[in-house]
Short mmCIF file of C-alpha atoms (C1' of nucleotides) in Angstrom, two decimals:
data_model
loop_
_atom_site.label_atom_id
_atom_site.label_comp_id
_atom_site.label_asym_id
_atom_site.label_seq_id
_atom_site.Cartn_x
_atom_site.Cartn_y
_atom_site.Cartn_z
CA MET A 1 0.15 0.08 -0.13
CA ASP A 2 1.59 3.38 -0.92
CA VAL A 3 1.12 6.17 0.99
CA VAL A 4 0.06 9.03 -1.40
CA ALA A 5 -0.04 11.73 0.98
CA ASP A 6 0.47 12.55 4.47
CA LEU A 7 -2.10 15.05 6.18
CA GLY A 8 -0.12 15.85 9.61
CA ALA A 9 -1.13 12.84 11.70
CA SER A 10 -3.58 10.72 9.64
CA ARG A 11 -2.59 9.62 6.16
CA LEU A 12 -4.22 8.84 3.08
CA TYR A 13 -3.70 5.20 1.57
CA ARG A 14 -4.03 4.01 -1.64
CA ALA A 15 -6.72 0.54 -1.60
CA PRO A 16 -4.33 -2.21 -2.65
CA GLY A 17 -4.29 -3.56 -6.23
CA GLU A 18 -5.12 0.45 -7.35
CA SER A 19 -2.75 2.19 -9.43
CA SER A 20 -2.52 6.10 -9.67
CA HIS A 21 -4.18 5.71 -13.08
CA GLN A 22 -7.23 3.68 -11.96
CA GLN A 23 -10.33 5.31 -11.49
CA PRO A 24 -12.50 5.79 -9.10
CA GLN A 25 -9.88 5.95 -6.76
CA ARG A 26 -10.58 4.93 -3.23
CA TRP A 27 -8.99 6.58 -0.30
CA PHE A 28 -8.37 5.22 3.14
CA ASN A 29 -7.84 8.02 6.20
CA THR A 30 -5.88 5.83 8.56
CA ALA A 31 -7.57 7.87 11.41
CA ASP A 32 -10.87 6.79 10.83
CA ILE A 33 -9.54 3.20 10.26
CA THR A 34 -8.08 3.45 13.51
CA VAL A 35 -10.70 4.99 15.34
CA ALA A 36 -13.35 2.65 14.29
CA HIS A 37 -11.22 -0.05 14.96
CA GLN A 38 -10.69 1.28 18.34
CA ASN A 39 -14.53 1.26 18.86
CA ASN A 40 -15.10 -2.13 17.59
CA LEU A 41 -12.35 -3.52 19.71
CA LEU A 42 -14.10 -1.75 22.68
CA LYS A 43 -16.89 -3.01 21.83
CA GLN A 44 -15.98 -6.41 21.70
CA LEU A 45 -14.47 -6.14 24.70
CA ASN A 46 -17.33 -4.64 26.49
CA GLN A 47 -19.67 -7.40 25.01
CA GLN A 48 -17.29 -9.87 26.54
CA ARG A 49 -17.24 -8.36 29.96
CA ARG A 50 -21.15 -8.28 29.83
CA GLN A 51 -21.18 -12.17 28.81
CA GLU A 52 -18.39 -12.70 31.58
CA LEU A 53 -16.26 -14.32 28.91
CA PHE A 54 -12.57 -14.43 29.58
CA CYS A 55 -12.84 -12.47 32.35
CA ASP A 56 -10.26 -12.95 34.64
CA CYS A 57 -10.45 -10.10 37.04
CA ASN A 58 -13.05 -10.11 40.26
CA VAL A 59 -14.04 -6.67 41.78
CA LEU A 60 -15.82 -6.74 44.73
CA VAL A 61 -17.41 -3.41 45.65
CA GLU A 62 -19.50 -3.19 48.96
CA GLY A 63 -20.41 -7.01 48.23
CA GLN A 64 -21.32 -6.40 44.75
CA LEU A 65 -19.27 -8.66 42.35
CA PHE A 66 -17.77 -7.03 39.11
CA ARG A 67 -16.26 -8.91 36.57
CA ALA A 68 -13.78 -7.33 34.12
CA HIS A 69 -10.80 -7.75 32.19
CA ARG A 70 -7.51 -7.35 34.15
CA ASN A 71 -5.71 -5.90 31.16
CA VAL A 72 -8.73 -3.42 30.37
CA LEU A 73 -8.18 -2.76 34.12
CA PHE A 74 -4.73 -2.47 34.04
CA ALA A 75 -4.59 -0.44 30.98
CA SER A 76 -7.42 2.29 32.11
CA SER A 77 -6.49 2.41 35.97
CA GLY A 78 -3.20 3.51 37.88
CA TYR A 79 -4.61 1.54 40.93
CA PHE A 80 -5.26 -1.42 38.87
CA ARG A 81 -1.91 -1.23 37.15
CA MET A 82 -0.06 -0.95 40.66
CA LEU A 83 -2.62 -3.75 41.95
CA LEU A 84 -2.11 -6.12 38.85
CA SER A 85 1.79 -5.51 38.68
CA GLN A 86 2.16 -6.20 42.19
CA GLY A 87 0.44 -9.25 42.15
CA PRO A 88 2.58 -12.79 43.06
CA ASP A 89 1.63 -13.81 39.47
CA GLY A 90 0.64 -12.01 36.80
CA LEU A 91 -0.56 -15.04 34.94
CA SER A 92 -2.53 -16.74 37.98
CA ASP A 93 -6.29 -17.40 37.10
CA SER A 94 -7.76 -14.69 38.67
CA VAL A 95 -7.36 -11.44 40.18
CA ASN A 96 -9.46 -10.09 43.20
CA ALA A 97 -10.14 -6.83 44.29
CA THR A 98 -12.42 -5.36 47.17
CA PHE A 99 -13.42 -1.51 47.43
CA ASP A 100 -15.43 -0.43 50.34
CA VAL A 101 -14.77 3.65 50.03
CA PHE A 102 -17.28 4.02 46.94
CA SER A 103 -20.66 2.57 46.08
CA PRO A 104 -21.50 -0.05 43.53
CA GLU A 105 -23.00 2.38 41.42
CA THR A 106 -20.12 4.64 41.43
CA PHE A 107 -17.99 1.83 39.79
CA THR A 108 -20.67 0.81 37.47
CA VAL A 109 -20.38 4.22 36.22
CA ILE A 110 -16.37 3.89 36.24
CA LEU A 111 -16.55 0.52 34.62
CA ASP A 112 -19.00 1.66 32.09
CA PHE A 113 -16.59 4.24 31.03
CA ILE A 114 -13.67 1.96 30.83
CA TYR A 115 -15.23 -0.32 28.40
CA SER A 116 -17.30 2.31 26.35
CA GLY A 117 -16.02 5.87 26.64
CA GLN A 118 -18.76 6.79 28.17
CA LEU A 119 -18.95 8.66 31.23
CA ASP A 120 -22.22 8.75 32.71
CA LEU A 121 -21.83 11.80 35.06
CA SER A 122 -24.98 13.72 36.84
CA SER A 123 -25.44 16.72 39.80
CA HIS A 124 -26.10 13.28 42.09
CA ASN A 125 -22.89 11.09 41.51
CA VAL A 126 -20.05 13.73 39.99
CA ILE A 127 -18.28 13.85 43.00
CA GLU A 128 -18.69 10.34 44.37
CA VAL A 129 -17.28 9.11 40.71
CA MET A 130 -14.88 11.66 40.79
CA SER A 131 -13.36 10.55 44.19
CA ALA A 132 -13.42 6.86 43.14
CA ALA A 133 -11.66 8.00 40.00
CA SER A 134 -9.32 9.51 42.19
CA TYR A 135 -8.70 6.58 44.53
CA LEU A 136 -8.61 4.37 41.40
CA GLN A 137 -6.21 7.13 39.53
CA MET A 138 -8.29 7.61 36.38
CA ASN A 139 -6.99 10.88 35.51
CA ASN A 140 -9.04 11.31 32.40
CA VAL A 141 -12.25 10.32 34.43
CA ILE A 142 -11.16 12.75 36.88
CA SER A 143 -10.73 15.64 34.14
CA TYR A 144 -14.36 14.68 32.76
CA CYS A 145 -15.53 15.37 36.59
CA LYS A 146 -13.73 18.52 36.94
CA ASN A 147 -15.21 19.97 33.65
CA PHE A 148 -18.74 18.87 34.65
CA ILE A 149 -18.46 20.49 38.00
CA LYS A 150 -16.93 23.27 36.17
CA SER A 151 -19.97 23.47 33.90
CA SER A 152 -22.51 22.81 36.56
CA LEU A 153 -21.42 25.79 38.26
CA ASP A 154 -21.61 28.04 34.89
CA ILE A 155 -24.98 26.79 34.38
CA SER A 156 -26.13 27.23 38.35
CA VAL A 157 -25.11 31.04 38.06
CA LYS A 158 -26.53 31.91 34.89
CA ASP A 159 -29.72 29.92 36.30
CA GLU A 160 -29.83 32.60 39.45
CA ASP A 161 -28.85 35.46 37.30
CA SER A 162 -31.73 34.92 34.73
CA GLU A 163 -34.01 33.57 37.75
CA ARG A 164 -35.43 31.17 35.35
CA CYS A 165 -36.35 27.68 37.00
CA HIS A 166 -35.81 25.42 34.21
CA SER A 167 -36.40 21.75 34.72
CA LEU A 168 -33.41 20.67 33.38
CA SER A 169 -32.26 17.03 32.76
CA GLU A 170 -30.30 15.78 35.66
CA THR A 171 -28.16 13.47 33.74
CA CYS A 172 -25.46 14.09 30.98
CA SER A 173 -22.82 12.13 29.52
CA PHE A 174 -19.55 12.84 28.78
CA THR A 175 -17.86 10.79 25.75
CA SER A 176 -14.00 10.30 25.83
CA GLY A 177 -12.49 9.29 22.73
CA THR A 178 -11.00 5.96 22.27
CA GLY A 179 -7.85 5.06 23.59
CA GLU A 180 -5.60 7.40 25.35
CA GLU A 181 -6.38 10.89 25.65
CA THR A 182 -4.11 13.40 24.99
CA SER A 183 -2.60 15.73 27.20
CA GLU A 184 -4.47 18.64 25.99
CA GLN A 185 -7.58 16.48 26.75
CA GLN A 186 -6.68 15.18 29.97
CA GLN A 187 -6.21 19.14 30.81
CA GLN A 188 -9.42 20.23 29.43
CA GLY A 189 -11.74 17.52 29.56
CA PRO A 190 -13.56 16.50 26.36
CA CYS A 191 -14.34 19.85 24.48
CA SER A 192 -17.97 18.10 23.70
CA VAL A 193 -19.16 18.45 27.11
CA SER A 194 -23.09 19.25 27.63
CA PRO A 195 -23.60 21.90 29.93
CA PRO A 196 -25.21 19.93 32.98
CA PRO A 197 -27.99 21.39 35.23
CA ALA A 198 -27.00 22.65 38.33
CA LEU A 199 -24.61 20.56 40.05
CA TRP A 200 -25.99 20.64 43.64
CA THR A 201 -28.94 19.27 43.90
CA ARG A 202 -31.18 21.36 46.56
CA ASP A 203 -31.82 18.46 48.79
CA ASN A 204 -31.65 17.89 52.48
CA SER A 205 -28.56 16.46 52.48
CA ARG A 206 -26.34 19.59 52.96
CA SER A 207 -23.59 20.61 54.60
CA GLN A 208 -23.60 22.98 57.10
CA SER A 209 -20.20 23.66 56.82
CA GLY A 210 -17.53 24.90 54.61
CA PHE A 211 -15.91 22.80 52.58
CA MET A 212 -14.67 22.20 49.19
CA GLY A 213 -12.08 20.34 47.32
CA LYS A 214 -10.95 16.70 46.55
CA GLU A 215 -8.54 14.30 46.72
CA SER A 216 -5.41 13.66 49.21
CA ASP A 217 -3.64 16.09 46.50
CA GLN A 218 -5.88 19.28 47.44
CA GLU A 219 -4.88 20.75 43.97
CA THR A 220 -6.96 18.82 42.09
CA ILE A 221 -10.04 20.51 43.30
CA ALA A 222 -9.02 23.95 43.26
CA GLN A 223 -7.99 22.87 39.40
CA SER A 224 -11.58 21.50 39.12
CA LEU A 225 -12.82 24.63 40.09
CA ASN A 226 -10.37 27.08 38.58
CA THR A 227 -12.14 29.20 36.15
CA ASN A 228 -11.61 32.84 35.62
CA PRO A 229 -12.21 35.04 38.29
CA ASN A 230 -12.62 37.69 36.12
CA SER A 231 -15.76 36.58 34.43
CA PRO A 232 -18.38 39.03 35.62
CA THR A 233 -20.69 35.86 35.24
CA ASP A 234 -18.77 33.16 36.93
CA ASP A 235 -19.75 34.28 40.20
CA ILE A 236 -19.85 30.68 41.92
CA ASN A 237 -16.44 29.69 39.84
CA ALA A 238 -15.14 32.65 41.56
CA GLU A 239 -16.25 31.40 44.86
CA ALA A 240 -14.55 28.63 44.08
CA ASP A 241 -11.81 30.36 43.07
CA ASP A 242 -11.93 32.07 46.31
CA LEU A 243 -10.94 28.70 48.25
CA GLN A 244 -7.87 28.78 46.75
CA ASP A 245 -7.26 32.18 46.16
CA PRO A 246 -3.70 33.29 47.18
CA GLN A 247 -4.46 36.69 47.98
CA ASP A 248 -7.83 35.78 50.13
CA PRO A 249 -6.44 35.92 53.89
CA LEU A 250 -9.42 33.56 54.85
CA TYR A 251 -8.87 30.86 52.60
CA THR A 252 -5.04 29.93 51.95
CA LEU A 253 -3.42 27.32 50.25
CA PRO A 254 -3.68 24.03 51.52
CA VAL A 255 -0.61 23.31 53.36
CA THR A 256 0.58 21.00 50.70
CA GLU A 257 0.29 23.18 47.82
CA ARG A 258 2.17 25.80 50.08
CA ARG A 259 4.77 23.46 50.80
CA ARG A 260 5.21 22.72 47.09
CA GLY A 261 5.74 26.24 46.46
CA LYS A 262 9.00 27.85 45.80
CA GLY A 263 11.18 29.39 48.31
CA GLY A 264 9.45 27.08 50.89
CA THR A 265 7.84 28.88 53.68
CA LYS A 266 7.06 32.32 53.17
CA ARG A 267 7.35 34.80 55.86
CA ARG A 268 4.53 37.59 55.90
CA THR A 269 4.99 40.88 57.00
CA PRO A 270 1.98 41.31 59.24
CA TYR A 271 0.83 44.70 59.46
CA SER A 272 1.71 45.90 56.38
CA THR A 273 1.34 49.55 55.99
CA ARG A 274 -1.59 50.84 54.53
CA SER A 275 -0.31 53.32 51.70
CA ASN A 276 -3.74 53.33 49.82
CA GLN A 277 -7.21 53.34 51.94
CA HIS A 278 -8.76 53.61 48.75
CA GLU A 279 -7.69 50.28 47.60
CA ASP A 280 -8.08 48.87 51.01
CA LEU A 281 -11.78 49.81 51.23
CA ALA A 282 -12.23 48.22 47.82
CA ILE A 283 -10.03 45.04 48.97
CA GLU A 284 -12.12 45.22 52.16
CA GLU A 285 -15.30 45.12 50.07
CA ALA A 286 -14.49 42.22 47.70
CA ARG A 287 -13.20 40.32 50.31
CA SER A 288 -16.30 40.93 52.22
CA GLN A 289 -18.27 39.91 49.26
CA LYS A 290 -16.04 36.59 48.70
CA ALA A 291 -16.71 35.55 52.28
CA GLU A 292 -20.18 35.49 51.44
CA LYS A 293 -20.12 34.22 48.22
CA ALA A 294 -17.89 31.23 49.99
CA GLU A 295 -20.57 30.77 52.48
CA GLU A 296 -23.10 30.36 50.03
CA LEU A 297 -21.19 28.32 47.90
CA TYR A 298 -20.59 26.11 51.47
CA ALA A 299 -24.49 25.99 51.78
CA THR A 300 -24.68 24.57 48.24
CA LEU A 301 -22.70 21.92 48.70
CA PRO A 302 -23.41 18.39 49.24
CA TYR A 303 -22.11 16.07 51.70
CA ILE A 304 -22.11 12.43 51.11
CA VAL A 305 -22.57 10.24 54.13
CA GLY A 306 -22.29 6.83 53.78
CA VAL A 307 -22.15 3.56 55.61
CA ILE A 308 -18.73 2.16 54.62
CA GLY A 309 -18.40 -1.38 54.74
CA HIS A 310 -16.83 -2.29 58.05
CA PHE A 311 -19.00 -4.40 60.76
CA ASN A 312 -18.55 -4.15 64.60
CA LYS A 313 -18.59 -7.24 67.17
CA ASP A 314 -22.49 -7.41 66.13
CA SER A 315 -22.25 -7.24 62.58
CA ASN A 316 -24.02 -3.87 62.81
CA PRO A 317 -22.65 -1.67 60.21
CA ILE A 318 -20.24 0.95 61.51
CA MET A 319 -21.16 4.28 60.38
CA ARG A 320 -18.34 6.47 59.11
CA PHE A 321 -18.44 9.95 57.04
CA LYS A 322 -16.91 9.92 53.80
CA CYS A 323 -14.93 12.96 52.46
CA PRO A 324 -16.76 13.92 49.00
CA PHE A 325 -12.99 14.62 47.80
CA CYS A 326 -11.22 12.10 48.82
CA THR A 327 -11.37 8.33 50.37
CA HIS A 328 -10.86 9.66 53.99
CA THR A 329 -13.64 8.81 56.28
CA VAL A 330 -13.97 9.47 59.73
CA LYS A 331 -16.73 8.64 62.51
CA ARG A 332 -17.61 11.93 63.52
CA LYS A 333 -19.46 14.50 61.24
CA ALA A 334 -17.41 17.04 62.82
CA ASP A 335 -14.19 15.54 62.46
CA LEU A 336 -15.18 15.87 58.63
CA LYS A 337 -15.95 19.16 58.72
CA ARG A 338 -12.61 19.67 60.39
CA HIS A 339 -10.59 17.53 57.89
CA LEU A 340 -12.72 19.52 54.93
CA ARG A 341 -10.66 22.34 55.73
CA CYS A 342 -7.64 20.44 54.25
CA HIS A 343 -9.44 20.60 51.15
CA THR A 344 -10.57 24.08 51.21
CA GLY A 345 -7.71 25.59 52.79
CA GLU A 346 -10.00 27.88 54.86
CA ARG A 347 -8.02 29.15 57.98
CA PRO A 348 -10.51 31.09 60.21
CA TYR A 349 -8.49 31.31 62.92
CA PRO A 350 -5.73 34.23 62.72
CA CYS A 351 -2.96 34.92 65.08
CA GLN A 352 -3.15 38.47 66.51
CA ALA A 353 0.44 38.78 66.54
CA CYS A 354 1.52 38.00 63.23
CA ASN A 355 -1.63 37.48 61.44
CA LYS A 356 -0.55 33.75 60.45
CA ARG A 357 -3.63 31.75 60.15
CA PHE A 358 -4.70 28.48 61.28
CA THR A 359 -7.23 25.56 60.70
CA ARG A 360 -7.75 25.19 64.28
CA LEU A 361 -7.81 27.13 67.47
CA GLU A 362 -5.73 24.77 69.14
CA HIS A 363 -2.78 25.14 66.49
CA LEU A 364 -3.42 28.54 67.00
CA ARG A 365 -3.13 28.76 70.50
CA SER A 366 -0.15 26.49 70.55
CA HIS A 367 1.06 29.03 67.84
CA PHE A 368 0.67 31.86 70.18
CA GLU A 369 2.46 30.45 72.94
CA THR A 370 5.19 29.17 71.54
CA ILE A 371 5.90 31.87 69.30
CA HIS A 372 4.44 35.04 71.09
CA GLN A 373 4.22 34.40 74.68
CA ALA A 374 7.29 32.72 75.46
CA ARG A 375 5.48 29.98 77.38
CA LYS A 376 8.41 27.31 77.07
CA LEU A 377 10.21 27.50 80.32
CA VAL A 378 13.44 26.57 78.36
CA CYS A 379 16.36 28.74 77.35
CA ARG A 380 16.40 29.64 73.75
CA LYS A 381 20.19 29.63 73.65
CA CYS A 382 21.46 26.35 75.80
CA LYS A 383 17.81 24.64 76.14
CA CYS A 384 18.03 24.59 80.18
CA GLN A 385 15.07 24.53 82.07
CA VAL A 386 14.27 28.28 83.43
CA THR A 387 11.09 29.26 85.80
CA GLU A 388 9.15 32.32 84.87
CA GLU A 389 11.65 34.15 87.25
CA THR A 390 14.95 32.97 85.61
CA GLY A 391 13.92 32.85 82.14
CA HIS A 392 13.70 36.48 81.12
CA VAL A 393 11.83 36.91 78.14
CA VAL A 394 13.61 38.29 74.79
CA CYS A 395 11.60 39.78 71.81
CA GLU A 396 12.30 39.41 68.48
CA GLY A 397 9.83 41.03 66.39
CA THR A 398 6.54 39.36 67.47
CA ARG A 399 8.41 36.24 68.43
CA ARG A 400 9.48 35.64 72.13
CA TYR A 401 11.30 33.15 74.02
CA ARG A 402 13.02 32.59 77.11
CA MET A 403 16.89 32.79 78.04
CA CYS A 404 18.76 31.97 81.08
CA ALA A 405 20.61 34.78 82.82
CA THR A 406 23.83 33.01 81.71
CA CYS A 407 22.79 33.35 78.21
CA ILE A 408 21.67 36.86 78.42
CA GLN A 409 25.02 37.69 80.02
CA GLU A 410 27.15 36.00 77.29
CA VAL A 411 25.19 37.61 74.64
CA GLY A 412 24.66 40.90 76.26
CA CYS A 413 22.19 42.74 77.03
CA ASP A 414 22.83 45.63 74.85
CA GLU A 415 22.07 43.52 72.03
CA ILE A 416 18.86 41.82 73.02
CA PRO A 417 15.47 43.69 73.46
CA MET A 418 14.55 42.50 76.67
CA ASP A 419 10.61 42.46 77.54
CA SER A 420 9.43 44.54 80.44
CA LEU A 421 7.53 41.42 81.51
CA GLU A 422 8.68 38.27 83.16
CA GLY A 423 6.41 35.68 83.45
CA THR A 424 3.98 33.50 81.56
CA ASN A 425 1.59 36.36 81.23
CA ASP A 426 3.73 38.28 78.83
CA GLU A 427 1.58 39.35 75.88
CA PRO A 428 2.61 40.62 72.33
CA ALA A 429 1.42 44.03 73.44
CA LEU A 430 4.58 44.93 74.91
CA LEU A 431 6.32 43.66 71.97
CA LEU A 432 9.35 45.67 70.77
CA GLY A 433 8.89 45.16 67.36
CA VAL A 434 12.66 45.46 67.12
CA ASP A 435 13.14 44.17 63.44
CA GLY A 436 10.54 47.05 62.36
CA GLU A 437 9.08 44.27 60.39
CA GLU A 438 6.23 43.35 62.32
CA GLU A 439 4.83 46.61 63.76
CA GLY A 440 1.58 48.16 64.40
CA ASP A 441 -0.49 45.45 66.07
CA THR A 442 0.12 44.77 69.87
CA LYS A 443 -3.43 43.37 70.74
CA GLY A 444 -3.16 40.61 73.45
CA SER A 445 -5.43 38.58 71.61
CA TRP A 446 -4.97 35.71 69.75
CA MET A 447 -6.99 36.65 66.54
CA VAL A 448 -7.39 39.39 64.51
CA THR A 449 -10.48 41.34 64.72
CA ASP A 450 -12.97 42.50 61.82
CA ASP A 451 -12.33 45.91 62.67
CA ASP A 452 -8.63 45.76 62.94
CA ASP A 453 -8.93 47.97 66.03
CA LEU A 454 -5.61 47.74 68.15
CA ALA A 455 -7.01 47.10 71.60
CA GLU A 456 -5.43 48.61 74.97
CA ASP A 457 -6.25 46.08 76.73
CA SER A 458 -2.99 43.72 76.45
CA GLY A 459 -3.82 41.67 79.14
CA ALA A 460 -3.45 37.85 79.15
CA ASP A 461 -7.53 37.09 78.55
CA LEU A 462 -7.43 35.70 75.26
CA ILE A 463 -10.17 36.74 73.07
CA ILE A 464 -11.08 34.12 70.73
CA GLN A 465 -12.91 35.30 67.79
CA GLN A 466 -13.39 33.49 64.68
CA VAL A 467 -13.37 36.25 61.91
CA ASP A 468 -14.62 35.53 58.68
CA ASP A 469 -12.36 38.27 56.72
CA SER A 470 -9.30 39.83 56.95
CA ASP A 471 -7.59 43.08 55.78
CA GLU A 472 -4.19 41.18 55.68
CA ASP A 473 -2.62 38.68 53.15
CA LEU A 474 -1.32 35.58 53.23
CA GLN A 475 1.96 34.34 55.12
"C1'" DC B 1 24.79 16.47 53.29
"C1'" DT B 2 22.92 14.69 57.04
"C1'" DG B 3 20.42 14.90 61.66
"C1'" DG B 4 18.38 16.96 65.33
"C1'" DG B 5 14.64 20.44 66.93
"C1'" DG B 6 11.14 23.70 65.74
"C1'" DA B 7 6.75 24.64 63.84
"C1'" DT B 8 2.59 22.90 62.10
"C1'" DG B 9 -1.24 20.09 60.37
"C1'" DG B 10 -3.77 16.61 60.70
"C1'" DG B 11 -6.29 12.20 62.60
"C1'" DG B 12 -8.81 9.96 66.56
"C1'" DC B 13 -10.87 10.47 70.42
"C1'" DC B 14 -12.31 12.02 75.15
"C1'" DC B 15 -15.26 15.45 77.76
"C1'" DA C 1 -21.32 19.99 67.98
"C1'" DG C 2 -17.51 22.16 69.67
"C1'" DG C 3 -13.46 22.33 72.30
"C1'" DG C 4 -9.51 20.37 73.64
"C1'" DC C 5 -5.94 16.94 74.16
"C1'" DC C 6 -2.86 13.63 72.61
"C1'" DC C 7 -0.07 11.47 68.92
"C1'" DC C 8 1.98 11.59 64.67
"C1'" DA C 9 3.47 12.74 60.37
"C1'" DT C 10 5.87 16.65 57.53
"C1'" DC C 11 8.31 20.46 56.29
"C1'" DC C 12 11.71 23.58 57.38
"C1'" DC C 13 15.85 25.92 59.46
"C1'" DC C 14 20.20 25.46 61.40
"C1'" DA C 15 24.59 23.34 63.10
#
DNA sequence: CTGGGGATGGGGCCC
DNA sequence: AGGGCCCCATCCCCA
C-alpha cells in the first residue's frame, strides 16, 4: 500500500491493487480506520465483559461482584496497574479486588466508562465518581468530572442570574475518545461537554460546614474549580476560586500546595503599612463579598454520608462519614468538617500577633503560646530549664522566647531587646518590634478582629473570635 | 549532605 | 457540635 498523502497525523493510503491510474480511487484515512477499529475493539471487549467471557478479574464493591478483564483494568487505572503488577503471579487465573470506599453504582459508572468511553455523570454522582476515579487513579475521569463541575457551576450562576427555573435533565454524558487521551484532553476534558444542570441538588443532604476540595492532593479540586475569576458571570466559579485564592486571607492554599511552592515557607509581613486607603476599602469590600459567596457556596455543597463496609462485633454496620473529595472516612461529622478544611484551605483562626492563620483554634493557641508568649520554660540558647523568674523573655519582632541569665550575659543585654515582663503572662502587647518588620499590632488576643482595632488592653485574657475576614494577605 | 529540633498540620478521641 | 488533648507525620531551618 502506497502512502500518497500525509495530512498531519492521518495519512491517506491507496487501496491495494489500485494504481494511480485507476479510477475511481478509494482513499483510506488511517485516522478513521484507527477510530473505527478502536471502537469496534472496545465494543467487543464490553460485550465480552457483559457476557463474562474471558473475565479474569473479580472486583468486589461493597459486596457486589463485578467481572472484568485485567488487561483492560490495567490499561485504564493506575490503581489496577499497581495492583495487578504487584500480584504474586501475573498469570494467575483470577485476580480479586475489593473496595468499600465507593458504591457499586459509582463503580458501575467507572466500569462502563472503561469499556465504552461513556461517562454517565449526573449532579448526584459526580462527586462520588470523581472521588472513586481519584482512588483508582484515572486522571481522564477526574478531568471529565472537573469539567462537569465547572459547567455545572456556570449553569447554576446563569440560572440564578436569570432567575429562571428550568427543569433540566439531571444527567449528562461525557464521551471520551477511544484509547488514550491527549494531554490537552486530560487538562481540558472533552470538548463536547454538554452543560449539565445545576450540579448541587437542593435536597436536604447539605453540609452545614464550609468545605470544598477533592482528593488527597488538594490541587485537584482547586483545578476543578479553577475558572476565570474575572468573568462577570462566573460568580460561583469565582467563589470556588476564592477558596484557593492566594490573595484571600480567609482561604489560604492547602498546606501541601504551599509547601510545594518555591522558596519554601513564605514569611509574611504582618500589618503591612496601608498606603492606599481607597484600595484597602475596595479590597475589604471584595473580601467581604468573597466571604459571603464562599458561605453561599458552602451552603450549596453536598456532603456524602455513607455506611462503609465495616462491621462491628455485632455485625452492625459502623456509620462513617466519607469525605466527598478523598477516600478518607471519619466517625464523626464534626471530624469530617474539620478534615474538609484541609481541602478548602480555609483558615478561620488568625493570629493576632503575626496574622498567620490556622485551621484550628488549638493550633493557633499552640502557635501563640510558643511563638508570642514564651510559654516554654526553656532557654532558647542553651536549652536549659528555666523558671518564670529565671527565664528572661526576649523579644524578636513578635516572637518571644526565654533565655537564662547566663546566656543573656553571654550575648549581651544591649543586643537583646528585653521584655519588660517576666512571667507567663507576657503578651505581644508589649512587644518591642525590634526588627521593624512587624509593627502596629500589639493586641493581646490571638485573633485578628474584623475592624482591626488595636485594643489597648493587652492582658492575658485571650479573645477567641472567629473572623470571616481580614485585611491582611497570606503568610 | 545529614541529623536534630522546632513549627505546623492533621487524625483519633474524650469531655 | 464544639473544644480540647494527645499523638504522629511532614516540612523547614540550622548546626
